[in-house]
Amino acid sequence: RAALMAGAVPSVWELWLGGVLPPEAVWLAPSFVFYSVAQVVTFIPCYAWVRIAWPGAKDPWALADTIVSLAVFPLLAYSAISHCWQTHETVDRRWRGLTPEGHLHMTLYLTRQILHLPVQWMQKMPKKHLMMMSMHHVLSIICYANGLLTGRMQFWGCLDGCCEMSTIFLNNLYMCKEASWKGKELKEYVPASLYALNGFLLWMSFLVFRLALFPFWLCHWYRDIHDFPGTWERSSFIERYVYPCVTLLLLVLSIIWFVPVTRGFIKALKGVSGDTNGKSREKPGKAE
């Protein structure tokens, strides 16, 4: 109460710790439940199908997760880009603007991160990578929940969410490697040129929607708080410090991941060259 009287803006978490439930939580609950249930009832049959269709799959949890992601991530990317396009022009729209597409993106992404936390612990991945991803998920949940329940800064959440454009092509790549048909990887049935095109689009989307996007986010955000001091004064601790720190973390992770993405793209190009010369493609390594 003293903070409010002093003009400070409390975060959602500060309100909850003080025993106050934001009124927005009531009308957000139906969509939150809908997106959660939709993903659960989609994942369960996908996992059962993977167990039946690919009994020898190296990581059935990851493969089922990828099948679900084939539908989820194009929707996430579209809704994020659409919201940013509608709200980018003025500082008020960037910091307070709301759209149906923004609500879709924020809610779907929030429920995705919550549900994916236990799923990724069932997947086979290096412990270091698992811990980084878990930290990313927890911080994303905090930021997206805050944005949804306060109605503030959804442009910045969706701008970060545009990075999921690269995940579309990454999911295609994983499906080609991990799924099989009649004893052969799906990649063997895909023309080498199409496989290389997907690799190129993955590489380019990483470059544009991650390595360029996150520095742009940080610069644009700094310019807003520098040119319009009221934006800083009306922001909570999470919005002032956690949001940019999460974006910086995404930039660091993307730089690390860009190395194997580049190696995989080069390998895909060699595959095209091999097919052109009448040779079969090399079996992909982990970097692909």
Short mmCIF file of C-alpha atoms in Angstrom, two decimals:
data_model
loop_
_atom_site.label_atom_id
_atom_site.label_comp_id
_atom_site.label_asym_id
_atom_site.label_seq_id
_atom_site.Cartn_x
_atom_site.Cartn_y
_atom_site.Cartn_z
CA ARG A 1 0.00 0.00 0.00
CA ALA A 2 2.87 2.37 0.82
CA ALA A 3 4.43 1.61 -2.57
CA LEU A 4 1.18 2.42 -4.33
CA MET A 5 0.82 5.71 -2.44
CA ALA A 6 4.37 6.60 -3.45
CA GLY A 7 3.47 6.12 -7.13
CA ALA A 8 5.34 2.85 -7.70
CA VAL A 9 3.74 0.23 -9.93
CA PRO A 10 3.49 -3.21 -8.30
CA SER A 11 4.06 -6.38 -10.27
CA VAL A 12 1.57 -9.23 -10.34
CA TRP A 13 3.77 -11.19 -7.98
CA GLU A 14 3.95 -8.33 -5.48
CA LEU A 15 0.15 -8.16 -5.50
CA TRP A 16 -0.16 -11.90 -4.92
CA LEU A 17 2.35 -11.82 -2.07
CA GLY A 18 0.23 -9.10 -0.53
CA GLY A 19 -2.88 -11.26 -0.79
CA VAL A 20 -4.42 -9.37 -3.74
CA LEU A 21 -5.64 -11.34 -6.77
CA PRO A 22 -5.63 -9.18 -9.93
CA PRO A 23 -9.17 -8.93 -11.36
CA GLU A 24 -7.83 -9.82 -14.81
CA ALA A 25 -7.13 -13.34 -13.50
CA VAL A 26 -10.85 -14.08 -13.52
CA TRP A 27 -11.53 -13.38 -17.19
CA LEU A 28 -8.18 -14.81 -18.30
CA ALA A 29 -8.89 -18.15 -16.60
CA PRO A 30 -11.15 -19.63 -19.35
CA SER A 31 -8.61 -19.07 -22.13
CA PHE A 32 -5.80 -20.32 -19.88
CA VAL A 33 -7.72 -23.53 -19.18
CA PHE A 34 -8.71 -23.93 -22.85
CA TYR A 35 -5.15 -23.69 -24.19
CA SER A 36 -3.82 -25.96 -21.44
CA VAL A 37 -6.42 -28.67 -22.04
CA ALA A 38 -6.03 -28.41 -25.83
CA GLN A 39 -2.30 -29.07 -25.60
CA VAL A 40 -2.67 -31.92 -23.12
CA VAL A 41 -5.33 -33.76 -25.13
CA THR A 42 -3.19 -33.29 -28.25
CA PHE A 43 0.05 -34.49 -26.68
CA ILE A 44 -1.33 -37.70 -25.15
CA PRO A 45 -2.49 -39.32 -28.45
CA CYS A 46 0.68 -38.09 -30.18
CA TYR A 47 2.79 -39.81 -27.55
CA ALA A 48 0.73 -43.00 -27.89
CA TRP A 49 1.10 -42.85 -31.67
CA VAL A 50 4.88 -42.46 -31.40
CA ARG A 51 5.06 -45.52 -29.12
CA ILE A 52 3.09 -47.57 -31.67
CA ALA A 53 4.47 -46.21 -34.95
CA TRP A 54 8.09 -45.81 -33.87
CA PRO A 55 8.74 -48.36 -31.09
CA GLY A 56 12.49 -47.93 -31.59
CA ALA A 57 12.49 -44.15 -31.32
CA LYS A 58 15.53 -42.90 -29.40
CA ASP A 59 13.51 -40.23 -27.58
CA PRO A 60 9.72 -40.80 -27.84
CA TRP A 61 8.94 -37.87 -25.53
CA ALA A 62 10.89 -35.45 -27.73
CA LEU A 63 9.37 -36.86 -30.92
CA ALA A 64 5.81 -36.54 -29.59
CA ASP A 65 6.62 -33.03 -28.41
CA THR A 66 7.90 -32.14 -31.88
CA ILE A 67 4.73 -33.43 -33.56
CA VAL A 68 2.62 -31.19 -31.32
CA SER A 69 5.03 -28.31 -31.95
CA LEU A 70 4.46 -28.55 -35.71
CA ALA A 71 1.05 -26.97 -35.07
CA VAL A 72 1.85 -24.80 -32.05
CA PHE A 73 4.86 -22.81 -33.23
CA PRO A 74 3.49 -21.47 -36.54
CA LEU A 75 0.55 -20.13 -34.52
CA LEU A 76 2.91 -18.61 -31.96
CA ALA A 77 5.04 -16.95 -34.64
CA TYR A 78 2.04 -15.58 -36.56
CA SER A 79 0.30 -14.16 -33.49
CA ALA A 80 3.53 -12.55 -32.20
CA ILE A 81 4.34 -10.88 -35.52
CA SER A 82 0.73 -9.76 -35.99
CA HIS A 83 0.56 -8.13 -32.56
CA CYS A 84 3.90 -6.36 -33.04
CA TRP A 85 2.80 -5.04 -36.42
CA GLN A 86 -0.39 -3.60 -34.93
CA THR A 87 1.21 -1.99 -31.88
CA HIS A 88 4.71 -0.88 -32.94
CA GLU A 89 3.96 2.68 -34.10
CA THR A 90 3.52 4.62 -30.83
CA VAL A 91 5.08 4.33 -27.40
CA ASP A 92 1.65 4.05 -25.77
CA ARG A 93 0.71 1.12 -28.00
CA ARG A 94 4.06 -0.56 -27.38
CA TRP A 95 3.74 -0.31 -23.60
CA ARG A 96 -0.03 -0.57 -23.13
CA GLY A 97 -1.46 -1.87 -26.42
CA LEU A 98 -3.69 -4.96 -26.45
CA THR A 99 -4.88 -7.06 -29.40
CA PRO A 100 -6.61 -10.45 -29.80
CA GLU A 101 -3.46 -11.78 -31.45
CA GLY A 102 -1.36 -10.60 -28.52
CA HIS A 103 -3.68 -12.33 -26.08
CA LEU A 104 -3.50 -15.52 -28.17
CA HIS A 105 0.28 -15.46 -28.26
CA MET A 106 0.79 -14.63 -24.59
CA THR A 107 -1.69 -17.24 -23.34
CA LEU A 108 -0.60 -20.01 -25.69
CA TYR A 109 3.08 -19.39 -24.96
CA LEU A 110 2.53 -19.22 -21.19
CA THR A 111 0.61 -22.51 -21.10
CA ARG A 112 3.15 -24.09 -23.44
CA GLN A 113 6.03 -23.22 -21.10
CA ILE A 114 4.20 -24.47 -18.01
CA LEU A 115 3.26 -27.80 -19.63
CA HIS A 116 6.65 -28.23 -21.29
CA LEU A 117 8.59 -27.97 -18.02
CA PRO A 118 7.79 -31.55 -16.89
CA VAL A 119 7.88 -32.91 -20.46
CA GLN A 120 11.45 -31.75 -21.09
CA TRP A 121 12.60 -33.55 -17.94
CA MET A 122 11.40 -36.77 -19.59
CA GLN A 123 13.42 -36.08 -22.73
CA LYS A 124 16.99 -37.18 -23.32
CA MET A 125 19.21 -34.11 -23.31
CA PRO A 126 22.48 -33.08 -21.66
CA LYS A 127 21.98 -31.95 -18.07
CA LYS A 128 23.55 -28.56 -18.75
CA HIS A 129 21.15 -27.94 -21.62
CA LEU A 130 18.23 -29.13 -19.49
CA MET A 131 19.08 -26.69 -16.71
CA MET A 132 19.41 -23.79 -19.17
CA MET A 133 16.06 -24.62 -20.73
CA SER A 134 14.39 -24.97 -17.34
CA MET A 135 15.70 -21.56 -16.29
CA HIS A 136 14.46 -20.11 -19.58
CA HIS A 137 11.00 -21.62 -19.04
CA VAL A 138 10.66 -20.37 -15.46
CA LEU A 139 11.71 -16.82 -16.36
CA SER A 140 9.40 -16.85 -19.40
CA ILE A 141 6.48 -17.95 -17.22
CA ILE A 142 7.11 -15.10 -14.78
CA CYS A 143 7.34 -12.49 -17.54
CA TYR A 144 4.42 -13.68 -19.65
CA ALA A 145 2.11 -14.12 -16.66
CA ASN A 146 2.98 -10.60 -15.54
CA GLY A 147 2.25 -9.20 -19.00
CA LEU A 148 -1.06 -11.03 -19.30
CA LEU A 149 -2.36 -10.10 -15.87
CA THR A 150 -1.32 -6.44 -15.99
CA GLY A 151 -2.02 -5.81 -19.68
CA ARG A 152 1.30 -3.97 -19.93
CA MET A 153 4.25 -4.37 -22.31
CA GLN A 154 2.72 -7.14 -24.40
CA PHE A 155 4.45 -5.70 -27.45
CA TRP A 156 7.81 -6.54 -25.86
CA GLY A 157 6.72 -10.07 -24.98
CA CYS A 158 5.47 -10.66 -28.52
CA LEU A 159 8.62 -9.10 -29.99
CA ASP A 160 10.66 -11.70 -28.14
CA GLY A 161 8.13 -14.31 -29.24
CA CYS A 162 8.87 -13.58 -32.90
CA CYS A 163 12.01 -15.69 -32.40
CA GLU A 164 9.81 -18.78 -32.61
CA MET A 165 9.84 -18.37 -36.38
CA SER A 166 13.16 -20.26 -36.33
CA THR A 167 11.62 -23.08 -34.28
CA ILE A 168 9.29 -23.92 -37.17
CA PHE A 169 12.22 -24.99 -39.36
CA LEU A 170 14.00 -26.62 -36.41
CA ASN A 171 10.95 -28.83 -35.84
CA ASN A 172 10.95 -29.83 -39.51
CA LEU A 173 14.59 -30.80 -39.21
CA TYR A 174 14.03 -32.86 -36.07
CA MET A 175 11.11 -34.72 -37.65
CA CYS A 176 13.22 -35.61 -40.69
CA LYS A 177 15.94 -37.02 -38.44
CA GLU A 178 13.97 -38.80 -35.72
CA ALA A 179 10.89 -40.14 -37.51
CA SER A 180 11.24 -43.09 -39.87
CA TRP A 181 9.28 -45.05 -42.46
CA LYS A 182 10.00 -48.64 -43.49
CA GLY A 183 13.34 -48.60 -41.70
CA LYS A 184 14.54 -45.32 -43.20
CA GLU A 185 14.65 -41.82 -41.76
CA LEU A 186 12.08 -39.46 -43.22
CA LYS A 187 15.02 -37.43 -44.47
CA GLU A 188 15.75 -40.18 -46.96
CA TYR A 189 12.39 -39.55 -48.64
CA VAL A 190 12.84 -35.78 -48.78
CA PRO A 191 14.62 -34.32 -51.84
CA ALA A 192 18.08 -33.07 -50.94
CA SER A 193 17.27 -29.61 -52.29
CA LEU A 194 14.17 -29.34 -50.06
CA TYR A 195 16.11 -30.52 -47.03
CA ALA A 196 18.83 -27.94 -47.76
CA LEU A 197 16.19 -25.23 -48.25
CA ASN A 198 14.79 -25.95 -44.79
CA GLY A 199 18.34 -25.75 -43.41
CA PHE A 200 18.86 -22.41 -45.13
CA LEU A 201 15.57 -21.04 -43.77
CA LEU A 202 16.53 -22.25 -40.29
CA TRP A 203 19.91 -20.55 -40.57
CA MET A 204 18.41 -17.31 -41.92
CA SER A 205 15.60 -17.24 -39.36
CA PHE A 206 18.16 -17.70 -36.58
CA LEU A 207 20.14 -14.80 -37.98
CA VAL A 208 17.14 -12.46 -38.39
CA PHE A 209 14.71 -13.54 -35.66
CA ARG A 210 17.29 -14.18 -32.95
CA LEU A 211 20.77 -12.73 -33.45
CA ALA A 212 19.38 -9.49 -34.93
CA LEU A 213 16.02 -9.42 -33.12
CA PHE A 214 17.23 -9.52 -29.51
CA PRO A 215 19.77 -6.66 -29.85
CA PHE A 216 17.03 -4.69 -31.63
CA TRP A 217 14.68 -5.43 -28.69
CA LEU A 218 17.22 -4.15 -26.16
CA CYS A 219 18.04 -1.01 -28.17
CA HIS A 220 14.39 -0.20 -28.88
CA TRP A 221 13.43 -0.75 -25.24
CA TYR A 222 16.28 1.49 -24.03
CA ARG A 223 15.31 4.19 -26.50
CA ASP A 224 11.73 4.17 -25.22
CA ILE A 225 12.69 4.50 -21.56
CA HIS A 226 15.27 7.17 -22.45
CA ASP A 227 12.99 9.26 -24.67
CA PHE A 228 9.84 8.70 -22.61
CA PRO A 229 10.78 8.58 -18.89
CA GLY A 230 7.15 7.95 -17.93
CA THR A 231 7.44 4.41 -19.26
CA TRP A 232 10.09 3.62 -16.65
CA GLU A 233 8.22 5.33 -13.84
CA ARG A 234 5.05 3.35 -14.55
CA SER A 235 6.83 -0.02 -14.72
CA SER A 236 7.31 -2.64 -12.03
CA PHE A 237 10.57 -4.22 -10.93
CA ILE A 238 9.98 -7.23 -13.18
CA GLU A 239 9.31 -5.05 -16.19
CA ARG A 240 12.35 -2.86 -15.53
CA TYR A 241 14.94 -5.54 -14.87
CA VAL A 242 13.69 -9.10 -15.50
CA TYR A 243 12.33 -8.44 -19.01
CA PRO A 244 15.63 -7.14 -20.46
CA CYS A 245 17.63 -9.79 -18.57
CA VAL A 246 15.52 -12.56 -20.11
CA THR A 247 16.03 -11.05 -23.56
CA LEU A 248 19.78 -10.91 -22.94
CA LEU A 249 19.69 -14.57 -21.87
CA LEU A 250 17.88 -15.45 -25.10
CA LEU A 251 20.57 -13.66 -27.08
CA VAL A 252 23.36 -15.60 -25.32
CA LEU A 253 21.58 -18.94 -25.83
CA SER A 254 20.96 -18.13 -29.48
CA ILE A 255 24.64 -17.32 -30.06
CA ILE A 256 25.57 -20.70 -28.55
CA TRP A 257 22.98 -22.57 -30.64
CA PHE A 258 23.93 -20.77 -33.85
CA VAL A 259 27.14 -22.78 -34.08
CA PRO A 260 25.49 -26.24 -34.51
CA VAL A 261 22.79 -24.66 -36.72
CA THR A 262 25.50 -23.37 -39.06
CA ARG A 263 27.27 -26.74 -39.09
CA GLY A 264 24.01 -28.49 -39.93
CA PHE A 265 23.30 -26.07 -42.76
CA ILE A 266 26.76 -26.66 -44.26
CA LYS A 267 26.19 -30.42 -44.06
CA ALA A 268 22.85 -30.08 -45.81
CA LEU A 269 24.54 -28.12 -48.61
CA LYS A 270 27.11 -30.89 -48.98
CA GLY A 271 24.21 -33.30 -49.29
CA VAL A 272 22.82 -31.33 -52.22
CA SER A 273 26.25 -31.33 -53.84
CA GLY A 274 26.53 -35.07 -53.30
CA ASP A 275 23.16 -35.73 -54.91
CA THR A 276 24.08 -33.52 -57.85
CA ASN A 277 27.15 -35.66 -58.43
CA GLY A 278 25.12 -38.85 -58.17
CA LYS A 279 26.22 -39.61 -54.62
CA SER A 280 24.09 -40.39 -51.62
CA ARG A 281 23.91 -37.93 -48.78
CA GLU A 282 25.96 -38.40 -45.67
CA LYS A 283 24.23 -39.59 -42.54
CA PRO A 284 23.58 -36.48 -40.40
CA GLY A 285 25.44 -35.87 -37.20
CA LYS A 286 24.14 -34.33 -34.00
CA ALA A 287 24.89 -30.81 -35.24
CA GLU A 288 22.12 -31.07 -37.86
#
